[in-house]
């Protein structure tokens, strides 16, 4: 692993940065306040090939890795216009289909995911199970040549913008009667599929939903991958999710620090010197910058391991990266607001909404407590605590 990114990724970052600057945080805030989506940005990023940068070339992608897609996500966030569905549609769903889908499934779904014309949400969490795949009660059963899906999901992002949802369900093993995970592609207009928006205190274009599946009938090819290997296939998508979540958190932290340092260089209060000359302002920002850089390196390590095909090591690194990046983002935003004083909460400076947004990164897509459980058990070899 090199700590110097290849020239192609450096150029990719610059291209994404240039595109994103034409939109920026004002565009996102304007769309959110109007109840609109960031569709124009999504479509342009897709047409440029950045959404599909990690997907196979033969299906319209760029042939790169999750490290490239993470760079796209980070740069969009750093420009103040993150696209949450990148974490879901190309990173989770696109990766799972590319790795485990049939040729027909890849032909059907990957080109649209790559260019952004087809969006796929991801449904795993349930009201009584959270992300515990062993307690999922949404089930799917065979009836002739069809699958029949029953159950519900909660806190599913961007369903109103998506054409389909990759749903984590469970099938019954005929021999043992035990339930085992299965991944099903469910069109959002399928009969029996309904959604209810969850009111959130986070102002953003992307919305959260509770989903209900009332005997939704699906064709045979709705099942992605092997019916007997659902859990392994599931985690092949969850590692990229954690890597992308870390990249978004890093980008958000960088955005906050960029705003804070610009302000600290120009804001003058005492003795005609900018406030950035005072260690009370400079040191907290410097410390936050160190923590952001450490999180960024860990995110790049996780992406490198995943792209190298080491799923086990990538799982450990992806969890650590997400943990570190979430904490770094919370710290960076808090210190950026502190450096701005009262202006940090003014709409003009665009920092206050990040308080809630970065706080979520410590909860989703996996809580810091579950990451600590993972590290305690798998890294330190301690007894399982849950």
mmCIF file of C-alpha atoms in Angstrom:
data_model
loop_
_atom_site.group_PDB
_atom_site.id
_atom_site.type_symbol
_atom_site.label_atom_id
_atom_site.label_comp_id
_atom_site.label_asym_id
_atom_site.label_seq_id
_atom_site.Cartn_x
_atom_site.Cartn_y
_atom_site.Cartn_z
ATOM 1 C CA UNK A 1 0.000 0.000 0.000
ATOM 2 C CA UNK A 2 1.327 3.418 -0.974
ATOM 3 C CA UNK A 3 0.547 6.524 1.030
ATOM 4 C CA UNK A 4 0.692 8.516 -2.195
ATOM 5 C CA UNK A 5 -2.443 8.180 -4.277
ATOM 6 C CA UNK A 6 -2.000 7.206 -7.938
ATOM 7 C CA UNK A 7 -2.134 10.003 -10.484
ATOM 8 C CA UNK A 8 -5.466 8.747 -11.803
ATOM 9 C CA UNK A 9 -7.129 9.147 -8.404
ATOM 10 C CA UNK A 10 -5.564 12.549 -7.841
ATOM 11 C CA UNK A 11 -7.021 13.629 -11.194
ATOM 12 C CA UNK A 12 -10.369 12.073 -10.253
ATOM 13 C CA UNK A 13 -10.452 14.051 -7.017
ATOM 14 C CA UNK A 14 -9.739 17.291 -8.865
ATOM 15 C CA UNK A 15 -12.416 16.614 -11.469
ATOM 16 C CA UNK A 16 -15.027 15.852 -8.815
ATOM 17 C CA UNK A 17 -13.952 18.912 -6.841
ATOM 18 C CA UNK A 18 -14.349 21.147 -9.893
ATOM 19 C CA UNK A 19 -17.795 19.739 -10.636
ATOM 20 C CA UNK A 20 -18.968 20.013 -7.031
ATOM 21 C CA UNK A 21 -17.859 23.640 -6.703
ATOM 22 C CA UNK A 22 -20.499 24.589 -9.260
ATOM 23 C CA UNK A 23 -23.138 23.367 -6.817
ATOM 24 C CA UNK A 24 -21.800 23.645 -3.267
ATOM 25 C CA UNK A 25 -23.625 23.916 0.077
ATOM 26 C CA UNK A 26 -25.981 26.684 -1.026
ATOM 27 C CA UNK A 27 -27.450 24.386 -3.672
ATOM 28 C CA UNK A 28 -28.029 21.604 -1.145
ATOM 29 C CA UNK A 29 -29.606 23.950 1.410
ATOM 30 C CA UNK A 30 -31.828 25.515 -1.235
ATOM 31 C CA UNK A 31 -33.049 22.128 -2.447
ATOM 32 C CA UNK A 32 -33.654 20.878 1.076
ATOM 33 C CA UNK A 33 -35.642 23.948 2.124
ATOM 34 C CA UNK A 34 -37.771 23.681 -1.000
ATOM 35 C CA UNK A 35 -38.423 19.998 -0.369
ATOM 36 C CA UNK A 36 -36.553 19.137 -3.561
ATOM 37 C CA UNK A 37 -33.858 16.572 -4.360
ATOM 38 C CA UNK A 38 -30.308 17.061 -5.568
ATOM 39 C CA UNK A 39 -31.222 15.382 -8.848
ATOM 40 C CA UNK A 40 -29.247 17.721 -11.111
ATOM 41 C CA UNK A 41 -26.037 17.059 -9.203
ATOM 42 C CA UNK A 42 -26.670 13.309 -9.119
ATOM 43 C CA UNK A 43 -27.298 13.184 -12.854
ATOM 44 C CA UNK A 44 -24.209 15.201 -13.698
ATOM 45 C CA UNK A 45 -21.997 13.109 -11.440
ATOM 46 C CA UNK A 46 -23.462 10.018 -13.109
ATOM 47 C CA UNK A 47 -22.964 11.287 -16.652
ATOM 48 C CA UNK A 48 -19.359 12.089 -15.825
ATOM 49 C CA UNK A 49 -18.818 8.462 -14.826
ATOM 50 C CA UNK A 50 -18.067 9.144 -11.172
ATOM 51 C CA UNK A 51 -20.977 7.122 -9.699
ATOM 52 C CA UNK A 52 -19.815 3.998 -11.490
ATOM 53 C CA UNK A 53 -16.097 4.454 -11.023
ATOM 54 C CA UNK A 54 -15.822 1.262 -8.919
ATOM 55 C CA UNK A 55 -18.043 -0.931 -11.125
ATOM 56 C CA UNK A 56 -16.812 -3.217 -13.948
ATOM 57 C CA UNK A 57 -16.102 -1.555 -17.289
ATOM 58 C CA UNK A 58 -18.114 -4.141 -19.221
ATOM 59 C CA UNK A 59 -21.245 -2.912 -17.428
ATOM 60 C CA UNK A 60 -20.629 0.798 -17.908
ATOM 61 C CA UNK A 61 -18.403 1.377 -14.895
ATOM 62 C CA UNK A 62 -14.912 2.745 -14.578
ATOM 63 C CA UNK A 63 -13.237 -0.497 -13.589
ATOM 64 C CA UNK A 64 -11.706 1.028 -10.467
ATOM 65 C CA UNK A 65 -12.105 0.109 -6.824
ATOM 66 C CA UNK A 66 -13.949 1.227 -3.720
ATOM 67 C CA UNK A 67 -10.991 3.530 -2.989
ATOM 68 C CA UNK A 68 -11.911 5.516 -6.104
ATOM 69 C CA UNK A 69 -15.572 5.742 -5.149
ATOM 70 C CA UNK A 70 -14.573 6.774 -1.624
ATOM 71 C CA UNK A 71 -12.521 9.608 -3.145
ATOM 72 C CA UNK A 72 -15.608 10.752 -5.069
ATOM 73 C CA UNK A 73 -17.725 10.689 -1.914
ATOM 74 C CA UNK A 74 -15.112 12.531 0.133
ATOM 75 C CA UNK A 75 -14.665 15.309 -2.415
ATOM 76 C CA UNK A 76 -18.400 15.876 -2.775
ATOM 77 C CA UNK A 77 -18.729 16.138 0.998
ATOM 78 C CA UNK A 78 -15.722 18.450 1.230
ATOM 79 C CA UNK A 79 -17.409 20.737 -1.298
ATOM 80 C CA UNK A 80 -20.499 20.841 0.918
ATOM 81 C CA UNK A 81 -22.749 18.818 -1.382
ATOM 82 C CA UNK A 82 -22.641 15.162 -0.313
ATOM 83 C CA UNK A 83 -24.794 12.598 -2.092
ATOM 84 C CA UNK A 84 -25.956 10.034 0.452
ATOM 85 C CA UNK A 85 -27.195 7.566 -2.134
ATOM 86 C CA UNK A 86 -23.640 6.993 -3.391
ATOM 87 C CA UNK A 87 -23.126 5.012 -0.191
ATOM 88 C CA UNK A 88 -26.141 2.888 -1.052
ATOM 89 C CA UNK A 89 -26.685 2.513 -4.796
ATOM 90 C CA UNK A 90 -23.209 1.972 -6.302
ATOM 91 C CA UNK A 91 -21.268 1.119 -3.120
ATOM 92 C CA UNK A 92 -23.559 -1.460 -1.491
ATOM 93 C CA UNK A 93 -26.004 -2.606 -4.156
ATOM 94 C CA UNK A 94 -23.699 -2.207 -7.134
ATOM 95 C CA UNK A 95 -20.874 -4.032 -5.364
ATOM 96 C CA UNK A 96 -23.056 -6.968 -4.301
ATOM 97 C CA UNK A 97 -24.571 -7.366 -7.759
ATOM 98 C CA UNK A 98 -21.163 -7.048 -9.450
ATOM 99 C CA UNK A 99 -19.668 -9.718 -7.192
ATOM 100 C CA UNK A 100 -22.539 -12.167 -6.856
ATOM 101 C CA UNK A 101 -25.169 -11.416 -9.499
ATOM 102 C CA UNK A 102 -25.757 -13.480 -12.603
ATOM 103 C CA UNK A 103 -24.713 -12.142 -15.979
ATOM 104 C CA UNK A 104 -28.349 -11.322 -16.700
ATOM 105 C CA UNK A 105 -28.690 -9.428 -13.406
ATOM 106 C CA UNK A 106 -25.517 -7.469 -14.089
ATOM 107 C CA UNK A 107 -26.759 -6.597 -17.578
ATOM 108 C CA UNK A 108 -30.109 -5.536 -16.139
ATOM 109 C CA UNK A 109 -29.038 -3.346 -13.233
ATOM 110 C CA UNK A 110 -25.372 -2.330 -13.289
ATOM 111 C CA UNK A 111 -25.346 0.040 -16.315
ATOM 112 C CA UNK A 112 -28.116 2.143 -14.783
ATOM 113 C CA UNK A 113 -26.470 2.137 -11.358
ATOM 114 C CA UNK A 114 -23.188 3.188 -12.987
ATOM 115 C CA UNK A 115 -24.608 6.184 -14.873
ATOM 116 C CA UNK A 116 -27.120 7.147 -12.182
ATOM 117 C CA UNK A 117 -30.230 6.527 -14.290
ATOM 118 C CA UNK A 118 -31.226 3.632 -11.998
ATOM 119 C CA UNK A 119 -31.047 4.056 -8.242
ATOM 120 C CA UNK A 120 -31.249 1.217 -5.765
ATOM 121 C CA UNK A 121 -31.818 1.687 -2.029
ATOM 122 C CA UNK A 122 -30.793 -0.854 0.590
ATOM 123 C CA UNK A 123 -33.048 -2.305 3.281
ATOM 124 C CA UNK A 124 -31.662 -4.185 6.270
ATOM 125 C CA UNK A 125 -32.719 -2.519 9.543
ATOM 126 C CA UNK A 126 -35.985 -3.500 11.201
ATOM 127 C CA UNK A 127 -37.960 -2.027 14.131
ATOM 128 C CA UNK A 128 -37.143 -4.919 16.489
ATOM 129 C CA UNK A 129 -33.816 -6.051 15.064
ATOM 130 C CA UNK A 130 -31.814 -2.990 14.065
ATOM 131 C CA UNK A 131 -28.947 -4.280 11.942
ATOM 132 C CA UNK A 132 -28.827 -7.682 13.654
ATOM 133 C CA UNK A 133 -29.211 -9.938 10.637
ATOM 134 C CA UNK A 134 -29.854 -12.914 12.929
ATOM 135 C CA UNK A 135 -33.087 -11.323 14.217
ATOM 136 C CA UNK A 136 -34.486 -10.159 10.890
ATOM 137 C CA UNK A 137 -38.114 -11.256 10.534
ATOM 138 C CA UNK A 138 -38.761 -10.131 6.946
ATOM 139 C CA UNK A 139 -39.149 -13.437 5.124
ATOM 140 C CA UNK A 140 -39.352 -14.599 1.547
ATOM 141 C CA UNK A 141 -40.787 -17.917 0.377
ATOM 142 C CA UNK A 142 -41.022 -19.711 -2.925
ATOM 143 C CA UNK A 143 -44.351 -20.136 -4.654
ATOM 144 C CA UNK A 144 -43.869 -21.808 -8.004
ATOM 145 C CA UNK A 145 -41.607 -19.627 -10.146
ATOM 146 C CA UNK A 146 -42.026 -16.617 -7.849
ATOM 147 C CA UNK A 147 -40.811 -15.324 -4.520
ATOM 148 C CA UNK A 148 -43.270 -13.874 -1.983
ATOM 149 C CA UNK A 149 -41.879 -11.239 0.403
ATOM 150 C CA UNK A 150 -43.463 -10.324 3.754
ATOM 151 C CA UNK A 151 -42.243 -8.023 6.521
ATOM 152 C CA UNK A 152 -41.040 -4.494 7.163
ATOM 153 C CA UNK A 153 -37.929 -2.321 7.331
ATOM 154 C CA UNK A 154 -37.155 0.984 9.031
ATOM 155 C CA UNK A 155 -34.727 3.901 8.507
ATOM 156 C CA UNK A 156 -34.214 3.140 4.842
ATOM 157 C CA UNK A 157 -32.684 6.080 2.969
ATOM 158 C CA UNK A 158 -33.792 7.571 -0.329
ATOM 159 C CA UNK A 159 -36.607 5.164 -1.191
ATOM 160 C CA UNK A 160 -38.607 7.997 -2.770
ATOM 161 C CA UNK A 161 -35.696 8.583 -5.175
ATOM 162 C CA UNK A 162 -35.039 4.930 -5.950
ATOM 163 C CA UNK A 163 -36.282 2.518 -8.573
ATOM 164 C CA UNK A 164 -35.733 -0.556 -6.418
ATOM 165 C CA UNK A 165 -34.586 -1.667 -2.970
ATOM 166 C CA UNK A 166 -32.120 -4.448 -2.274
ATOM 167 C CA UNK A 167 -33.870 -6.061 0.698
ATOM 168 C CA UNK A 168 -32.215 -8.328 3.244
ATOM 169 C CA UNK A 169 -34.791 -11.029 3.939
ATOM 170 C CA UNK A 170 -34.655 -14.595 5.235
ATOM 171 C CA UNK A 171 -35.643 -17.900 3.663
ATOM 172 C CA UNK A 172 -36.456 -21.131 5.464
ATOM 173 C CA UNK A 173 -34.033 -24.003 5.065
ATOM 174 C CA UNK A 174 -36.139 -26.975 3.952
ATOM 175 C CA UNK A 175 -33.902 -29.452 5.783
ATOM 176 C CA UNK A 176 -33.518 -27.727 9.148
ATOM 177 C CA UNK A 177 -36.322 -25.188 9.239
ATOM 178 C CA UNK A 178 -33.779 -22.511 10.164
ATOM 179 C CA UNK A 179 -33.989 -19.063 8.603
ATOM 180 C CA UNK A 180 -31.047 -17.871 6.505
ATOM 181 C CA UNK A 181 -30.376 -14.478 4.864
ATOM 182 C CA UNK A 182 -31.310 -13.805 1.244
ATOM 183 C CA UNK A 183 -30.913 -10.655 -0.847
ATOM 184 C CA UNK A 184 -33.907 -9.638 -2.970
ATOM 185 C CA UNK A 185 -34.255 -6.792 -5.486
ATOM 186 C CA UNK A 186 -37.702 -5.269 -4.979
ATOM 187 C CA UNK A 187 -39.052 -2.621 -7.389
ATOM 188 C CA UNK A 188 -40.454 0.354 -5.482
ATOM 189 C CA UNK A 189 -43.662 0.200 -7.538
ATOM 190 C CA UNK A 190 -44.315 -3.486 -6.799
ATOM 191 C CA UNK A 191 -47.889 -4.268 -5.646
ATOM 192 C CA UNK A 192 -47.967 -4.754 -1.887
ATOM 193 C CA UNK A 193 -44.935 -2.515 -1.291
ATOM 194 C CA UNK A 194 -45.727 0.657 0.671
ATOM 195 C CA UNK A 195 -43.584 3.255 2.436
ATOM 196 C CA UNK A 196 -44.052 5.855 5.168
ATOM 197 C CA UNK A 197 -41.670 8.771 5.610
ATOM 198 C CA UNK A 198 -40.070 9.152 9.048
ATOM 199 C CA UNK A 199 -39.937 12.749 10.256
ATOM 200 C CA UNK A 200 -36.346 13.646 11.148
ATOM 201 C CA UNK A 201 -34.705 16.692 12.717
ATOM 202 C CA UNK A 202 -32.041 16.689 10.004
ATOM 203 C CA UNK A 203 -32.560 19.114 7.133
ATOM 204 C CA UNK A 204 -31.444 17.376 3.975
ATOM 205 C CA UNK A 205 -32.764 16.304 0.584
ATOM 206 C CA UNK A 206 -32.554 12.602 1.454
ATOM 207 C CA UNK A 207 -35.442 11.206 3.491
ATOM 208 C CA UNK A 208 -35.840 8.159 5.729
ATOM 209 C CA UNK A 209 -38.650 5.630 5.391
ATOM 210 C CA UNK A 210 -40.356 2.697 6.994
ATOM 211 C CA UNK A 211 -41.183 0.015 4.423
ATOM 212 C CA UNK A 212 -43.959 -2.570 4.438
ATOM 213 C CA UNK A 213 -44.045 -5.715 2.302
ATOM 214 C CA UNK A 214 -47.452 -7.342 2.160
ATOM 215 C CA UNK A 215 -47.009 -10.554 0.145
ATOM 216 C CA UNK A 216 -44.976 -8.781 -2.531
ATOM 217 C CA UNK A 217 -44.564 -11.134 -5.485
ATOM 218 C CA UNK A 218 -41.178 -11.138 -7.193
ATOM 219 C CA UNK A 219 -39.764 -12.997 -10.193
ATOM 220 C CA UNK A 220 -37.183 -15.751 -9.783
ATOM 221 C CA UNK A 221 -34.309 -13.440 -10.757
ATOM 222 C CA UNK A 222 -35.066 -11.087 -7.863
ATOM 223 C CA UNK A 223 -32.743 -13.216 -5.710
ATOM 224 C CA UNK A 224 -29.165 -11.914 -5.930
ATOM 225 C CA UNK A 225 -26.453 -14.497 -5.454
ATOM 226 C CA UNK A 226 -26.610 -17.876 -3.793
ATOM 227 C CA UNK A 227 -29.612 -18.600 -1.586
ATOM 228 C CA UNK A 228 -27.269 -20.460 0.794
ATOM 229 C CA UNK A 229 -24.607 -17.757 1.123
ATOM 230 C CA UNK A 230 -26.616 -14.666 1.915
ATOM 231 C CA UNK A 231 -24.694 -13.581 5.016
ATOM 232 C CA UNK A 232 -21.300 -13.654 3.311
ATOM 233 C CA UNK A 233 -22.723 -11.742 0.354
ATOM 234 C CA UNK A 234 -24.340 -9.249 2.700
ATOM 235 C CA UNK A 235 -21.058 -8.362 4.386
ATOM 236 C CA UNK A 236 -19.394 -7.996 0.997
ATOM 237 C CA UNK A 237 -21.667 -4.967 0.645
ATOM 238 C CA UNK A 238 -21.481 -3.731 4.235
ATOM 239 C CA UNK A 239 -17.695 -3.272 4.176
ATOM 240 C CA UNK A 240 -17.942 -0.774 1.279
ATOM 241 C CA UNK A 241 -20.802 0.904 3.155
ATOM 242 C CA UNK A 242 -18.590 1.522 6.173
ATOM 243 C CA UNK A 243 -15.723 2.717 3.978
ATOM 244 C CA UNK A 244 -18.016 5.139 2.168
ATOM 245 C CA UNK A 245 -19.520 6.358 5.445
ATOM 246 C CA UNK A 246 -16.002 7.056 6.684
ATOM 247 C CA UNK A 247 -15.137 8.904 3.471
ATOM 248 C CA UNK A 248 -18.231 11.080 3.788
ATOM 249 C CA UNK A 249 -17.418 11.852 7.415
ATOM 250 C CA UNK A 250 -13.851 12.781 6.482
ATOM 251 C CA UNK A 251 -15.098 15.018 3.674
ATOM 252 C CA UNK A 252 -17.569 16.731 5.991
ATOM 253 C CA UNK A 253 -14.834 17.285 8.560
ATOM 254 C CA UNK A 254 -12.579 18.763 5.889
ATOM 255 C CA UNK A 255 -15.387 21.072 4.788
ATOM 256 C CA UNK A 256 -15.832 22.318 8.361
ATOM 257 C CA UNK A 257 -12.094 22.832 8.858
ATOM 258 C CA UNK A 258 -11.786 24.654 5.539
ATOM 259 C CA UNK A 259 -14.516 27.062 6.623
ATOM 260 C CA UNK A 260 -13.011 27.500 10.084
ATOM 261 C CA UNK A 261 -9.472 28.174 8.907
ATOM 262 C CA UNK A 262 -10.657 30.664 6.276
ATOM 263 C CA UNK A 263 -12.601 32.471 8.984
ATOM 264 C CA UNK A 264 -9.734 32.366 11.500
ATOM 265 C CA UNK A 265 -7.370 33.907 8.947
ATOM 266 C CA UNK A 266 -9.595 36.912 8.294
ATOM 267 C CA UNK A 267 -11.638 37.552 11.447
ATOM 268 C CA UNK A 268 -9.994 40.311 13.505
ATOM 269 C CA UNK A 269 -11.083 41.209 17.057
ATOM 270 C CA UNK A 270 -8.081 41.947 19.269
ATOM 271 C CA UNK A 271 -5.001 44.076 18.426
ATOM 272 C CA UNK A 272 -5.746 44.030 14.720
ATOM 273 C CA UNK A 273 -4.599 40.435 14.426
ATOM 274 C CA UNK A 274 -6.709 37.574 13.014
ATOM 275 C CA UNK A 275 -8.101 35.226 15.623
ATOM 276 C CA UNK A 276 -6.099 32.391 14.072
ATOM 277 C CA UNK A 277 -2.993 33.795 15.749
ATOM 278 C CA UNK A 278 -4.430 32.868 19.152
ATOM 279 C CA UNK A 279 -3.623 29.365 20.335
ATOM 280 C CA UNK A 280 -7.036 29.099 21.942
ATOM 281 C CA UNK A 281 -8.439 29.067 18.408
ATOM 282 C CA UNK A 282 -5.539 27.535 16.501
ATOM 283 C CA UNK A 283 -4.757 24.531 18.698
ATOM 284 C CA UNK A 284 -8.238 22.968 18.750
ATOM 285 C CA UNK A 285 -8.416 23.287 14.959
ATOM 286 C CA UNK A 286 -4.936 21.807 14.598
ATOM 287 C CA UNK A 287 -5.869 18.875 16.822
ATOM 288 C CA UNK A 288 -9.042 18.291 14.811
ATOM 289 C CA UNK A 289 -6.986 18.357 11.606
ATOM 290 C CA UNK A 290 -4.676 15.666 12.999
ATOM 291 C CA UNK A 291 -7.607 13.435 13.874
ATOM 292 C CA UNK A 292 -9.161 13.942 10.435
ATOM 293 C CA UNK A 293 -5.911 12.992 8.714
ATOM 294 C CA UNK A 294 -5.583 9.853 10.844
ATOM 295 C CA UNK A 295 -9.149 8.860 9.961
ATOM 296 C CA UNK A 296 -8.471 9.512 6.288
ATOM 297 C CA UNK A 297 -5.419 7.252 6.288
ATOM 298 C CA UNK A 298 -7.415 4.493 8.003
ATOM 299 C CA UNK A 299 -10.192 4.885 5.431
ATOM 300 C CA UNK A 300 -7.703 4.561 2.596
ATOM 301 C CA UNK A 301 -6.190 1.468 4.232
ATOM 302 C CA UNK A 302 -9.637 -0.130 4.507
ATOM 303 C CA UNK A 303 -10.387 0.628 0.868
ATOM 304 C CA UNK A 304 -7.011 -0.762 -0.218
ATOM 305 C CA UNK A 305 -7.601 -3.993 1.697
ATOM 306 C CA UNK A 306 -11.070 -4.375 0.221
ATOM 307 C CA UNK A 307 -9.861 -3.734 -3.311
ATOM 308 C CA UNK A 308 -7.082 -6.266 -2.709
ATOM 309 C CA UNK A 309 -9.701 -8.940 -2.013
ATOM 310 C CA UNK A 310 -8.994 -9.364 1.702
ATOM 311 C CA UNK A 311 -12.545 -9.194 3.055
ATOM 312 C CA UNK A 312 -11.617 -10.212 6.605
ATOM 313 C CA UNK A 313 -8.910 -7.579 7.082
ATOM 314 C CA UNK A 314 -11.058 -5.037 5.241
ATOM 315 C CA UNK A 315 -13.888 -5.660 7.710
ATOM 316 C CA UNK A 316 -11.687 -4.818 10.673
ATOM 317 C CA UNK A 317 -10.192 -1.752 8.971
ATOM 318 C CA UNK A 318 -13.542 -0.505 7.665
ATOM 319 C CA UNK A 319 -15.042 -0.597 11.156
ATOM 320 C CA UNK A 320 -12.040 1.231 12.620
ATOM 321 C CA UNK A 321 -12.132 3.807 9.826
ATOM 322 C CA UNK A 322 -15.810 4.499 10.295
ATOM 323 C CA UNK A 323 -15.328 4.863 14.077
ATOM 324 C CA UNK A 324 -12.375 7.233 13.711
ATOM 325 C CA UNK A 325 -13.948 9.287 10.934
ATOM 326 C CA UNK A 326 -17.209 9.780 12.798
ATOM 327 C CA UNK A 327 -15.419 11.034 15.909
ATOM 328 C CA UNK A 328 -13.161 13.261 13.798
ATOM 329 C CA UNK A 329 -16.150 14.776 11.997
ATOM 330 C CA UNK A 330 -17.998 15.530 15.238
ATOM 331 C CA UNK A 331 -14.878 17.166 16.675
ATOM 332 C CA UNK A 332 -14.108 19.178 13.534
ATOM 333 C CA UNK A 333 -17.623 20.565 13.220
ATOM 334 C CA UNK A 334 -17.774 21.454 16.918
ATOM 335 C CA UNK A 335 -14.423 23.267 16.794
ATOM 336 C CA UNK A 336 -15.334 25.021 13.543
ATOM 337 C CA UNK A 337 -18.487 26.388 15.152
ATOM 338 C CA UNK A 338 -16.554 27.399 18.246
ATOM 339 C CA UNK A 339 -14.018 29.279 16.123
ATOM 340 C CA UNK A 340 -16.860 31.206 14.469
ATOM 341 C CA UNK A 341 -18.429 32.189 17.774
ATOM 342 C CA UNK A 342 -22.035 33.263 17.303
ATOM 343 C CA UNK A 343 -21.577 33.199 13.557
ATOM 344 C CA UNK A 344 -21.124 29.446 13.790
ATOM 345 C CA UNK A 345 -24.863 29.107 14.307
ATOM 346 C CA UNK A 346 -25.854 31.647 11.683
ATOM 347 C CA UNK A 347 -27.406 30.330 8.491
ATOM 348 C CA UNK A 348 -24.972 32.336 6.381
ATOM 349 C CA UNK A 349 -22.000 30.232 7.504
ATOM 350 C CA UNK A 350 -23.588 26.840 6.863
ATOM 351 C CA UNK A 351 -22.119 25.012 9.854
ATOM 352 C CA UNK A 352 -25.024 24.534 12.254
ATOM 353 C CA UNK A 353 -26.819 21.875 10.148
ATOM 354 C CA UNK A 354 -23.670 19.759 10.361
ATOM 355 C CA UNK A 355 -24.153 19.316 14.116
ATOM 356 C CA UNK A 356 -26.964 16.826 13.576
ATOM 357 C CA UNK A 357 -25.535 15.407 10.377
ATOM 358 C CA UNK A 358 -22.185 14.513 11.932
ATOM 359 C CA UNK A 359 -23.836 13.198 15.082
ATOM 360 C CA UNK A 360 -25.608 10.639 12.930
ATOM 361 C CA UNK A 361 -22.256 9.330 11.697
ATOM 362 C CA UNK A 362 -21.607 7.948 15.178
ATOM 363 C CA UNK A 363 -24.836 5.928 14.945
ATOM 364 C CA UNK A 364 -25.276 4.909 11.308
ATOM 365 C CA UNK A 365 -24.697 2.738 9.405
ATOM 366 C CA UNK A 366 -23.305 0.924 12.445
ATOM 367 C CA UNK A 367 -23.059 2.357 15.952
ATOM 368 C CA UNK A 368 -19.758 3.050 17.631
ATOM 369 C CA UNK A 369 -20.726 0.585 20.383
ATOM 370 C CA UNK A 370 -21.084 -2.279 17.890
ATOM 371 C CA UNK A 371 -17.741 -1.328 16.357
ATOM 372 C CA UNK A 372 -16.143 -1.493 19.790
ATOM 373 C CA UNK A 373 -17.751 -4.912 20.280
ATOM 374 C CA UNK A 374 -16.267 -6.014 16.945
ATOM 375 C CA UNK A 375 -12.773 -4.768 17.752
ATOM 376 C CA UNK A 376 -12.869 -6.219 21.264
ATOM 377 C CA UNK A 377 -13.839 -9.644 19.948
ATOM 378 C CA UNK A 378 -12.035 -9.914 16.607
ATOM 379 C CA UNK A 379 -8.973 -7.701 17.105
ATOM 380 C CA UNK A 380 -8.268 -8.192 20.803
ATOM 381 C CA UNK A 381 -9.651 -11.725 21.098
ATOM 382 C CA UNK A 382 -11.876 -10.914 24.043
ATOM 383 C CA UNK A 383 -15.032 -12.950 24.780
ATOM 384 C CA UNK A 384 -18.124 -11.977 22.826
ATOM 385 C CA UNK A 385 -20.219 -9.575 24.868
ATOM 386 C CA UNK A 386 -23.539 -9.628 23.030
#
